[in-house]
PDB file of C-alpha atoms in Angstrom:
ATOM      1  CA  MET Y   1      26.621 -63.283 -25.946  1.00 42.00           C
ATOM      2  CA  PRO Y   2      27.826 -61.461 -22.862  1.00 45.00           C
ATOM      3  CA  ARG Y   3      31.247 -59.892 -23.448  1.00 48.00           C
ATOM      4  CA  ILE Y   4      32.868 -61.532 -20.558  1.00 50.00           C
ATOM      5  CA  ASP Y   5      31.278 -64.937 -21.712  1.00 69.00           C
ATOM      6  CA  LEU Y   6      33.121 -64.742 -24.661  1.00 73.00           C
ATOM      7  CA  ASN Y   7      36.357 -64.670 -23.036  1.00 75.00           C
ATOM      8  CA  ARG Y   8      35.857 -67.326 -21.014  1.00 78.00           C
ATOM      9  CA  LEU Y   9      34.931 -69.407 -24.599  1.00 80.00           C
ATOM     10  CA  PHE Y  10      37.874 -68.714 -25.979  1.00 83.00           C
ATOM     11  CA  ILE Y  11      40.383 -69.197 -23.574  1.00 84.00           C
ATOM     12  CA  GLY Y  12      39.167 -71.956 -21.818  1.00 85.00           C
ATOM     13  CA  GLY Y  13      39.545 -73.185 -25.104  1.00 88.00           C
ATOM     14  CA  LEU Y  14      42.303 -72.429 -26.057  1.00 91.00           C
ATOM     15  CA  TYR Y  15      43.638 -73.905 -23.012  1.00 92.00           C
ATOM     16  CA  ALA Y  16      42.112 -77.116 -23.483  1.00 92.00           C
ATOM     17  CA  LEU Y  17      43.002 -77.192 -26.874  1.00 95.00           C
ATOM     18  CA  SER Y  18      46.551 -76.999 -25.999  1.00 94.00           C
ATOM     19  CA  GLY Y  19      46.132 -78.964 -23.302  1.00 94.00           C
ATOM     20  CA  ALA Y  20      44.593 -81.677 -25.651  1.00 95.00           C
ATOM     21  CA  ALA Y  21      47.399 -80.998 -28.419  1.00 96.00           C
ATOM     22  CA  ALA Y  22      49.866 -82.051 -25.651  1.00 96.00           C
ATOM     23  CA  ILE Y  23      48.621 -85.347 -25.385  1.00 96.00           C
ATOM     24  CA  VAL Y  24      48.517 -86.319 -28.760  1.00 96.00           C
ATOM     25  CA  TRP Y  25      51.525 -85.084 -30.054  1.00 96.00           C
ATOM     26  CA  LEU Y  26      53.211 -86.865 -26.218  1.00 96.00           C
ATOM     27  CA  ALA Y  27      51.281 -89.898 -27.861  1.00 95.00           C
ATOM     28  CA  GLN Y  28      53.214 -90.595 -30.615  1.00 95.00           C
ATOM     29  CA  VAL Y  29      56.413 -89.811 -29.746  1.00 94.00           C
ATOM     30  CA  GLU Y  30      56.242 -91.552 -26.334  1.00 93.00           C
ATOM     31  CA  SER Y  31      55.368 -94.899 -24.679  1.00 93.00           C
ATOM     32  CA  PHE Y  32      52.607 -94.455 -21.909  1.00 94.00           C
ATOM     33  CA  PRO Y  33      53.093 -96.243 -18.510  1.00 92.00           C
ATOM     34  CA  LEU Y  34      51.533 -99.565 -18.820  1.00 87.00           C
ATOM     35  CA  THR Y  35      52.838-100.347 -15.417  1.00 87.00           C
ATOM     36  CA  LEU Y  36      50.508-100.932 -12.240  1.00 88.00           C
ATOM     37  CA  THR Y  37      51.446 -97.809 -10.871  1.00 92.00           C
ATOM     38  CA  TRP Y  38      50.189 -96.119 -13.299  1.00 94.00           C
ATOM     39  CA  PRO Y  39      46.909 -96.494 -11.486  1.00 95.00           C
ATOM     40  CA  VAL Y  40      47.763 -95.895  -8.037  1.00 95.00           C
ATOM     41  CA  PHE Y  41      49.782 -92.714  -8.479  1.00 95.00           C
ATOM     42  CA  ALA Y  42      46.525 -91.476 -10.710  1.00 95.00           C
ATOM     43  CA  ALA Y  43      44.217 -91.854  -8.246  1.00 95.00           C
ATOM     44  CA  ALA Y  44      46.503 -89.975  -5.989  1.00 94.00           C
ATOM     45  CA  PHE Y  45      46.499 -87.142  -7.832  1.00 94.00           C
ATOM     46  CA  VAL Y  46      43.008 -87.100  -8.396  1.00 93.00           C
ATOM     47  CA  TYR Y  47      42.405 -87.478  -4.607  1.00 93.00           C
ATOM     48  CA  PHE Y  48      44.796 -84.721  -3.672  1.00 92.00           C
ATOM     49  CA  HIS Y  49      44.237 -82.176  -5.777  1.00 89.00           C
ATOM     50  CA  TRP Y  50      40.037 -82.754  -5.676  1.00 88.00           C
ATOM     51  CA  GLN Y  51      40.826 -82.320  -1.851  1.00 88.00           C
ATOM     52  CA  SER Y  52      43.163 -79.148  -2.440  1.00 83.00           C
ATOM     53  CA  VAL Y  53      42.651 -76.978   0.330  1.00 81.00           C
ATOM     54  CA  GLU Y  54      42.837 -72.799   0.364  1.00 77.00           C
ATOM     55  CA  VAL Y  55      46.113 -72.115   1.299  1.00 72.00           C
ATOM     56  CA  ASN Y  56      45.504 -68.020   0.337  1.00 70.00           C
ATOM     57  CA  ASP Y  57      41.956 -65.623  -0.723  1.00 63.00           C
ATOM     58  CA  ARG Y  58      40.842 -68.543  -4.002  1.00 62.00           C
ATOM     59  CA  LEU Y  59      44.418 -69.591  -4.028  1.00 69.00           C
ATOM     60  CA  LEU Y  60      44.328 -73.694  -3.839  1.00 74.00           C
ATOM     61  CA  ALA Y  61      46.923 -75.804  -2.727  1.00 77.00           C
ATOM     62  CA  SER Y  62      47.537 -79.142  -2.543  1.00 85.00           C
ATOM     63  CA  PRO Y  63      50.590 -82.012  -2.756  1.00 88.00           C
ATOM     64  CA  SER Y  64      49.244 -83.227  -6.016  1.00 88.00           C
ATOM     65  CA  VAL Y  65      52.572 -81.757  -7.714  1.00 89.00           C
ATOM     66  CA  MET Y  66      54.945 -84.453  -5.090  1.00 92.00           C
ATOM     67  CA  VAL Y  67      52.853 -87.027  -6.952  1.00 94.00           C
ATOM     68  CA  ILE Y  68      53.366 -85.754 -10.243  1.00 94.00           C
ATOM     69  CA  LEU Y  69      57.682 -85.789  -9.612  1.00 93.00           C
ATOM     70  CA  THR Y  70      57.774 -89.010  -8.109  1.00 94.00           C
ATOM     71  CA  ALA Y  71      55.974 -90.730 -10.616  1.00 94.00           C
ATOM     72  CA  ALA Y  72      57.917 -88.841 -13.762  1.00 94.00           C
ATOM     73  CA  VAL Y  73      61.175 -89.944 -12.131  1.00 93.00           C
ATOM     74  CA  VAL Y  74      59.543 -93.581 -11.836  1.00 93.00           C
ATOM     75  CA  PHE Y  75      57.890 -93.716 -15.117  1.00 94.00           C
ATOM     76  CA  GLY Y  76      61.247 -92.911 -16.702  1.00 90.00           C
ATOM     77  CA  PRO Y  77      62.744 -90.805 -20.114  1.00 91.00           C
ATOM     78  CA  GLY Y  78      60.157 -91.682 -22.707  1.00 91.00           C
ATOM     79  CA  GLN Y  79      57.679 -92.177 -20.326  1.00 93.00           C
ATOM     80  CA  ALA Y  80      56.967 -90.098 -17.638  1.00 93.00           C
ATOM     81  CA  MET Y  81      55.069 -86.720 -19.722  1.00 95.00           C
ATOM     82  CA  LEU Y  82      53.410 -89.168 -22.122  1.00 96.00           C
ATOM     83  CA  GLY Y  83      52.087 -91.349 -18.269  1.00 95.00           C
ATOM     84  CA  THR Y  84      51.751 -88.163 -16.201  1.00 95.00           C
ATOM     85  CA  ALA Y  85      50.114 -85.618 -18.798  1.00 96.00           C
ATOM     86  CA  VAL Y  86      47.196 -88.090 -18.542  1.00 96.00           C
ATOM     87  CA  MET Y  87      46.775 -88.033 -14.766  1.00 95.00           C
ATOM     88  CA  ALA Y  88      47.041 -84.456 -14.378  1.00 94.00           C
ATOM     89  CA  ALA Y  89      43.684 -84.729 -17.771  1.00 94.00           C
ATOM     90  CA  LEU Y  90      42.425 -86.999 -15.161  1.00 93.00           C
ATOM     91  CA  GLY Y  91      42.527 -84.390 -12.115  1.00 89.00           C
ATOM     92  CA  ALA Y  92      41.507 -81.867 -14.359  1.00 87.00           C
ATOM     93  CA  ILE Y  93      37.620 -83.383 -13.625  1.00 86.00           C
ATOM     94  CA  ASN Y  94      36.421 -81.972 -10.581  1.00 82.00           C
ATOM     95  CA  PRO Y  95      32.631 -82.565  -9.637  1.00 82.00           C
ATOM     96  CA  ALA Y  96      31.887 -79.371  -7.767  1.00 78.00           C
ATOM     97  CA  ASP Y  97      32.568 -78.363 -10.965  1.00 77.00           C
ATOM     98  CA  ILE Y  98      30.754 -80.204 -13.470  1.00 80.00           C
ATOM     99  CA  ARG Y  99      27.735 -80.324 -10.425  1.00 82.00           C
ATOM    100  CA  ARG Y 100      27.670 -76.380 -10.413  1.00 81.00           C
ATOM    101  CA  ARG Y 101      28.465 -76.157 -14.372  1.00 81.00           C
ATOM    102  CA  ARG Y 102      31.641 -74.416 -14.446  1.00 79.00           C
ATOM    103  CA  ILE Y 103      32.750 -74.848 -17.895  1.00 81.00           C
ATOM    104  CA  PHE Y 104      35.145 -72.784 -17.789  1.00 81.00           C
ATOM    105  CA  GLN Y 105      36.875 -73.606 -15.423  1.00 82.00           C
ATOM    106  CA  LEU Y 106      36.541 -77.365 -16.644  1.00 86.00           C
ATOM    107  CA  PHE Y 107      38.420 -76.604 -19.657  1.00 88.00           C
ATOM    108  CA  ALA Y 108      40.985 -74.347 -18.372  1.00 88.00           C
ATOM    109  CA  ASN Y 109      41.666 -76.530 -15.444  1.00 89.00           C
ATOM    110  CA  PHE Y 110      42.165 -78.701 -18.121  1.00 93.00           C
ATOM    111  CA  GLY Y 111      44.852 -77.319 -19.902  1.00 93.00           C
ATOM    112  CA  GLN Y 112      46.734 -75.949 -17.126  1.00 91.00           C
ATOM    113  CA  LEU Y 113      46.636 -79.163 -15.222  1.00 93.00           C
ATOM    114  CA  VAL Y 114      48.203 -81.060 -18.304  1.00 96.00           C
ATOM    115  CA  LEU Y 115      50.750 -78.179 -19.844  1.00 95.00           C
ATOM    116  CA  SER Y 116      51.785 -77.958 -16.134  1.00 94.00           C
ATOM    117  CA  ALA Y 117      52.376 -81.412 -15.557  1.00 94.00           C
ATOM    118  CA  VAL Y 118      54.573 -81.854 -19.148  1.00 96.00           C
ATOM    119  CA  MET Y 119      56.358 -79.110 -18.099  1.00 95.00           C
ATOM    120  CA  GLY Y 120      57.746 -80.917 -14.682  1.00 93.00           C
ATOM    121  CA  SER Y 121      57.939 -83.733 -16.410  1.00 94.00           C
ATOM    122  CA  TRP Y 122      60.371 -82.994 -19.265  1.00 96.00           C
ATOM    123  CA  LEU Y 123      62.115 -80.942 -17.230  1.00 94.00           C
ATOM    124  CA  VAL Y 124      62.601 -84.135 -15.231  1.00 93.00           C
ATOM    125  CA  GLU Y 125      63.779 -86.312 -18.203  1.00 92.00           C
ATOM    126  CA  LEU Y 126      66.459 -83.438 -19.622  1.00 92.00           C
ATOM    127  CA  THR Y 127      68.090 -82.998 -16.488  1.00 90.00           C
ATOM    128  CA  LEU Y 128      67.620 -86.735 -15.172  1.00 89.00           C
ATOM    129  CA  PRO Y 129      70.842 -88.441 -14.695  1.00 86.00           C
ATOM    130  CA  ALA Y 130      71.308 -92.105 -17.089  1.00 81.00           C
ATOM    131  CA  SER Y 131      70.648 -94.824 -13.844  1.00 84.00           C
ATOM    132  CA  ILE Y 132      69.485 -93.928 -11.050  1.00 87.00           C
ATOM    133  CA  ALA Y 133      71.355 -95.822  -7.994  1.00 86.00           C
ATOM    134  CA  PRO Y 134      72.352 -94.864  -5.078  1.00 86.00           C
ATOM    135  CA  ALA Y 135      75.340 -92.802  -5.949  1.00 86.00           C
ATOM    136  CA  THR Y 136      73.445 -90.509  -8.066  1.00 88.00           C
ATOM    137  CA  MET Y 137      69.645 -89.955  -5.593  1.00 86.00           C
ATOM    138  CA  THR Y 138      71.087 -86.122  -4.755  1.00 85.00           C
ATOM    139  CA  THR Y 139      70.980 -85.998  -8.907  1.00 88.00           C
ATOM    140  CA  VAL Y 140      67.872 -87.184  -8.743  1.00 89.00           C
ATOM    141  CA  ALA Y 141      66.277 -85.047  -5.975  1.00 86.00           C
ATOM    142  CA  LEU Y 142      67.967 -82.333  -7.826  1.00 87.00           C
ATOM    143  CA  ALA Y 143      65.858 -83.143 -11.363  1.00 89.00           C
ATOM    144  CA  SER Y 144      62.336 -83.291  -9.630  1.00 89.00           C
ATOM    145  CA  ALA Y 145      63.056 -80.094  -7.614  1.00 86.00           C
ATOM    146  CA  ILE Y 146      63.891 -78.354 -11.221  1.00 90.00           C
ATOM    147  CA  GLY Y 147      60.692 -80.656 -12.314  1.00 90.00           C
ATOM    148  CA  ALA Y 148      59.069 -79.131  -9.952  1.00 88.00           C
ATOM    149  CA  VAL Y 149      59.095 -74.978 -10.415  1.00 88.00           C
ATOM    150  CA  GLY Y 150      58.673 -75.865 -13.796  1.00 91.00           C
ATOM    151  CA  TYR Y 151      55.408 -77.127 -13.144  1.00 90.00           C
ATOM    152  CA  GLY Y 152      54.469 -73.932 -10.939  1.00 85.00           C
ATOM    153  CA  VAL Y 153      55.915 -71.530 -13.133  1.00 87.00           C
ATOM    154  CA  VAL Y 154      53.946 -72.842 -15.447  1.00 91.00           C
ATOM    155  CA  ASN Y 155      50.656 -73.052 -13.616  1.00 86.00           C
ATOM    156  CA  ILE Y 156      50.724 -69.436 -11.875  1.00 82.00           C
ATOM    157  CA  CYS Y 157      51.038 -67.661 -15.639  1.00 86.00           C
ATOM    158  CA  LEU Y 158      48.609 -69.902 -17.284  1.00 88.00           C
ATOM    159  CA  VAL Y 159      46.279 -69.080 -13.739  1.00 82.00           C
ATOM    160  CA  ILE Y 160      47.701 -65.767 -13.173  1.00 78.00           C
ATOM    161  CA  ALA Y 161      47.114 -64.724 -17.909  1.00 81.00           C
ATOM    162  CA  GLY Y 162      43.344 -66.889 -17.823  1.00 79.00           C
ATOM    163  CA  ILE Y 163      42.281 -64.317 -14.771  1.00 75.00           C
ATOM    164  CA  ARG Y 164      43.047 -61.115 -16.738  1.00 75.00           C
ATOM    165  CA  LEU Y 165      42.130 -62.159 -20.013  1.00 76.00           C
ATOM    166  CA  ALA Y 166      38.346 -64.130 -18.988  1.00 70.00           C
ATOM    167  CA  LEU Y 167      37.097 -61.890 -16.431  1.00 66.00           C
ATOM    168  CA  ARG Y 168      39.364 -58.660 -17.660  1.00 65.00           C
ATOM    169  CA  ARG Y 169      40.413 -57.645 -14.677  1.00 58.00           C
ATOM    170  CA  GLN Y 170      43.831 -56.621 -14.059  1.00 53.00           C
ATOM    171  CA  ASN Y 171      43.155 -56.595 -10.475  1.00 54.00           C
ATOM    172  CA  VAL Y 172      44.605 -60.495  -8.971  1.00 52.00           C
ATOM    173  CA  TRP Y 173      44.224 -59.209  -5.479  1.00 53.00           C
ATOM    174  CA  PRO Y 174      42.985 -63.183  -4.720  1.00 53.00           C
ATOM    175  CA  TRP Y 175      46.158 -64.592  -6.539  1.00 55.00           C
ATOM    176  CA  SER Y 176      48.446 -62.521  -5.721  1.00 57.00           C
ATOM    177  CA  GLY Y 177      50.496 -64.855  -2.880  1.00 61.00           C
ATOM    178  CA  MET Y 178      50.566 -67.504  -5.818  1.00 62.00           C
ATOM    179  CA  ALA Y 179      54.279 -67.183  -5.891  1.00 63.00           C
ATOM    180  CA  ARG Y 180      54.629 -68.118  -1.885  1.00 67.00           C
ATOM    181  CA  LEU Y 181      54.016 -71.677  -2.897  1.00 69.00           C
ATOM    182  CA  ILE Y 182      57.268 -72.010  -5.798  1.00 73.00           C
ATOM    183  CA  PRO Y 183      59.350 -72.538  -1.864  1.00 80.00           C
ATOM    184  CA  SER Y 184      57.295 -75.346  -0.931  1.00 79.00           C
ATOM    185  CA  ASN Y 185      57.019 -76.677  -4.697  1.00 76.00           C
ATOM    186  CA  LEU Y 186      60.561 -76.871  -4.807  1.00 81.00           C
ATOM    187  CA  ILE Y 187      60.592 -78.272  -1.186  1.00 85.00           C
ATOM    188  CA  MET Y 188      57.869 -81.429  -3.220  1.00 84.00           C
ATOM    189  CA  GLY Y 189      59.562 -81.654  -5.517  1.00 83.00           C
ATOM    190  CA  PHE Y 190      62.823 -83.073  -4.124  1.00 85.00           C
ATOM    191  CA  LEU Y 191      60.863 -85.196  -2.144  1.00 88.00           C
ATOM    192  CA  GLY Y 192      59.072 -86.667  -4.624  1.00 88.00           C
ATOM    193  CA  GLY Y 193      62.947 -87.154  -6.708  1.00 86.00           C
ATOM    194  CA  LEU Y 194      63.290 -89.227  -3.308  1.00 88.00           C
ATOM    195  CA  LEU Y 195      60.632 -91.488  -2.841  1.00 92.00           C
ATOM    196  CA  GLY Y 196      60.370 -92.194  -7.031  1.00 91.00           C
ATOM    197  CA  ALA Y 197      63.751 -93.335  -6.706  1.00 90.00           C
ATOM    198  CA  THR Y 198      63.886 -95.393  -4.006  1.00 91.00           C
ATOM    199  CA  MET Y 199      60.795 -97.069  -5.789  1.00 92.00           C
ATOM    200  CA  VAL Y 200      62.813 -97.527  -8.438  1.00 90.00           C
ATOM    201  CA  LEU Y 201      65.498 -98.989  -6.694  1.00 91.00           C
ATOM    202  CA  VAL Y 202      63.434-100.682  -3.867  1.00 92.00           C
ATOM    203  CA  GLY Y 203      60.756-101.756  -5.759  1.00 88.00           C
ATOM    204  CA  PRO Y 204      56.685-101.330  -5.237  1.00 88.00           C
ATOM    205  CA  VAL Y 205      57.216-102.405  -2.007  1.00 91.00           C
ATOM    206  CA  THR Y 206      57.815 -98.465  -0.680  1.00 92.00           C
ATOM    207  CA  LEU Y 207      54.260 -98.162  -3.019  1.00 92.00           C
ATOM    208  CA  PRO Y 208      52.582 -97.571   0.762  1.00 92.00           C
ATOM    209  CA  LEU Y 209      55.411 -95.949   1.965  1.00 92.00           C
ATOM    210  CA  ILE Y 210      54.795 -92.982  -0.850  1.00 93.00           C
ATOM    211  CA  LEU Y 211      51.478 -92.580  -0.714  1.00 94.00           C
ATOM    212  CA  VAL Y 212      51.582 -92.371   3.337  1.00 94.00           C
ATOM    213  CA  VAL Y 213      54.162 -89.736   2.319  1.00 93.00           C
ATOM    214  CA  PHE Y 214      51.942 -88.045   0.078  1.00 93.00           C
ATOM    215  CA  PHE Y 215      49.095 -87.908   3.467  1.00 93.00           C
ATOM    216  CA  VAL Y 216      51.330 -86.282   5.075  1.00 92.00           C
ATOM    217  CA  GLY Y 217      51.766 -83.154   2.861  1.00 88.00           C
ATOM    218  CA  HIS Y 218      47.777 -83.042   2.302  1.00 88.00           C
ATOM    219  CA  LEU Y 219      47.920 -82.817   6.440  1.00 90.00           C
ATOM    220  CA  SER Y 220      50.400 -80.141   6.873  1.00 86.00           C
ATOM    221  CA  MET Y 221      48.413 -78.443   4.439  1.00 84.00           C
ATOM    222  CA  ASP Y 222      46.093 -78.618   5.417  1.00 86.00           C
ATOM    223  CA  SER Y 223      47.174 -78.063   8.745  1.00 87.00           C
ATOM    224  CA  TYR Y 224      48.088 -74.684   7.067  1.00 81.00           C
ATOM    225  CA  ALA Y 225      44.298 -73.558   5.589  1.00 82.00           C
ATOM    226  CA  ARG Y 226      43.356 -74.381   9.166  1.00 88.00           C
ATOM    227  CA  LEU Y 227      45.419 -71.794  10.871  1.00 86.00           C
ATOM    228  CA  ARG Y 228      44.697 -68.982   7.937  1.00 80.00           C
ATOM    229  CA  GLU Y 229      41.046 -69.335   8.282  1.00 83.00           C
ATOM    230  CA  ALA Y 230      41.459 -69.283  12.501  1.00 87.00           C
ATOM    231  CA  GLN Y 231      43.445 -66.003  12.158  1.00 82.00           C
ATOM    232  CA  LEU Y 232      41.003 -64.754   9.663  1.00 78.00           C
ATOM    233  CA  ASP Y 233      38.370 -65.225  12.319  1.00 81.00           C
ATOM    234  CA  THR Y 234      39.851 -64.017  15.040  1.00 87.00           C
ATOM    235  CA  LEU Y 235      40.110 -60.686  13.261  1.00 76.00           C
ATOM    236  CA  ALA Y 236      36.084 -60.842  11.874  1.00 76.00           C
ATOM    237  CA  GLY Y 237      35.343 -61.079  15.617  1.00 79.00           C
ATOM    238  CA  PHE Y 238      37.847 -58.673  16.768  1.00 76.00           C
ATOM    239  CA  THR Y 239      36.358 -55.905  14.448  1.00 72.00           C
ATOM    240  CA  LYS Y 240      33.159 -56.996  14.692  1.00 75.00           C
ATOM    241  CA  ALA Y 241      34.221 -56.987  18.584  1.00 76.00           C
ATOM    242  CA  LEU Y 242      35.075 -52.642  18.075  1.00 70.00           C
ATOM    243  CA  GLU Y 243      32.246 -51.767  16.617  1.00 70.00           C
ATOM    244  CA  ALA Y 244      30.159 -53.133  18.959  1.00 73.00           C
ATOM    245  CA  LYS Y 245      30.933 -49.734  20.825  1.00 72.00           C
ATOM    246  CA  ASP Y 246      30.407 -47.965  18.457  1.00 68.00           C
ATOM    247  CA  PRO Y 247      26.692 -48.545  16.099  1.00 66.00           C
ATOM    248  CA  TYR Y 248      27.230 -45.582  14.152  1.00 65.00           C
ATOM    249  CA  THR Y 249      30.724 -46.559  12.401  1.00 64.00           C
ATOM    250  CA  ALA Y 250      29.351 -51.199  12.133  1.00 63.00           C
ATOM    251  CA  GLY Y 251      30.629 -51.450   9.391  1.00 65.00           C
ATOM    252  CA  HIS Y 252      32.447 -49.293   8.706  1.00 69.00           C
ATOM    253  CA  THR Y 253      35.960 -50.803   8.627  1.00 67.00           C
ATOM    254  CA  GLU Y 254      34.889 -53.229   5.571  1.00 68.00           C
ATOM    255  CA  ARG Y 255      33.026 -50.357   3.403  1.00 73.00           C
ATOM    256  CA  VAL Y 256      36.991 -48.543   3.926  1.00 73.00           C
ATOM    257  CA  ALA Y 257      38.444 -52.030   2.739  1.00 71.00           C
ATOM    258  CA  TYR Y 258      36.799 -52.256   0.342  1.00 73.00           C
ATOM    259  CA  PHE Y 259      36.774 -48.309  -1.429  1.00 74.00           C
ATOM    260  CA  SER Y 260      40.941 -48.648  -0.534  1.00 76.00           C
ATOM    261  CA  GLN Y 261      41.144 -51.825  -2.535  1.00 71.00           C
ATOM    262  CA  LEU Y 262      39.368 -50.524  -5.650  1.00 73.00           C
ATOM    263  CA  ILE Y 263      41.428 -46.881  -5.260  1.00 78.00           C
ATOM    264  CA  GLY Y 264      44.135 -49.211  -5.660  1.00 72.00           C
ATOM    265  CA  VAL Y 265      43.192 -51.063  -8.847  1.00 67.00           C
ATOM    266  CA  GLU Y 266      42.140 -47.823 -10.515  1.00 70.00           C
ATOM    267  CA  MET Y 267      46.226 -46.473  -9.362  1.00 72.00           C
ATOM    268  CA  GLY Y 268      47.110 -50.090 -11.004  1.00 64.00           C
ATOM    269  CA  PHE Y 269      48.427 -51.733  -8.110  1.00 64.00           C
ATOM    270  CA  LYS Y 270      48.784 -55.436  -8.631  1.00 57.00           C
ATOM    271  CA  GLY Y 271      48.180 -56.464  -4.808  1.00 52.00           C
TER     272      GLY Y 271
END
């Protein structure tokens, strides 16, 4: 078996075992949220995670973090970590990975999503006020924002570590823009806390409105992804138009960019 396959097997297995161990441990110390809202939040997380859009080269994003943090506030201490961890585990089972037999992605995503959800929900449980009331709405939102940052940091660290260790690649340029997701995670976490607190105060009648907000978050990311794609297509078309004027140098721009990247990797640049 090639070395790269052994690396993938080790990292994928390590991530998957870590995620599974976290769920097993949480099942001993927390209770599962046996409410009608859990299936709704789980379905929303799975849907939006499967509908993730590309916001940077091979960097996907979705409002799934807002779903996780909203659910964590609704479930509350003693149920949030276990409830959101199982939600994340379901989202990791992507039909596209199964069709393409991307076993490494399945295992790695399972551990990555579960551990990220556990970290985010743990921070929410840690900072959530004793009772949710109109006077504590700001505190709830801040607690959720802190949880979103924790979710994002763990997610970024696991992705970059997995790429470097599994693929033996120090060049993580395609994922170099991941830190840009932290501000958006912060905003979505803050909003998720407000949505969760509203549902606790008003009741399940607010669930349709919450789902609409989730969908609006998805549409905003989808619009950004389409704008980015249009910008790249415009630049590519402009380059082809220039090269058409001089067939001798056609493709020269792409070659220069490619070899410049190789030189940067050799010199230790991270992108």
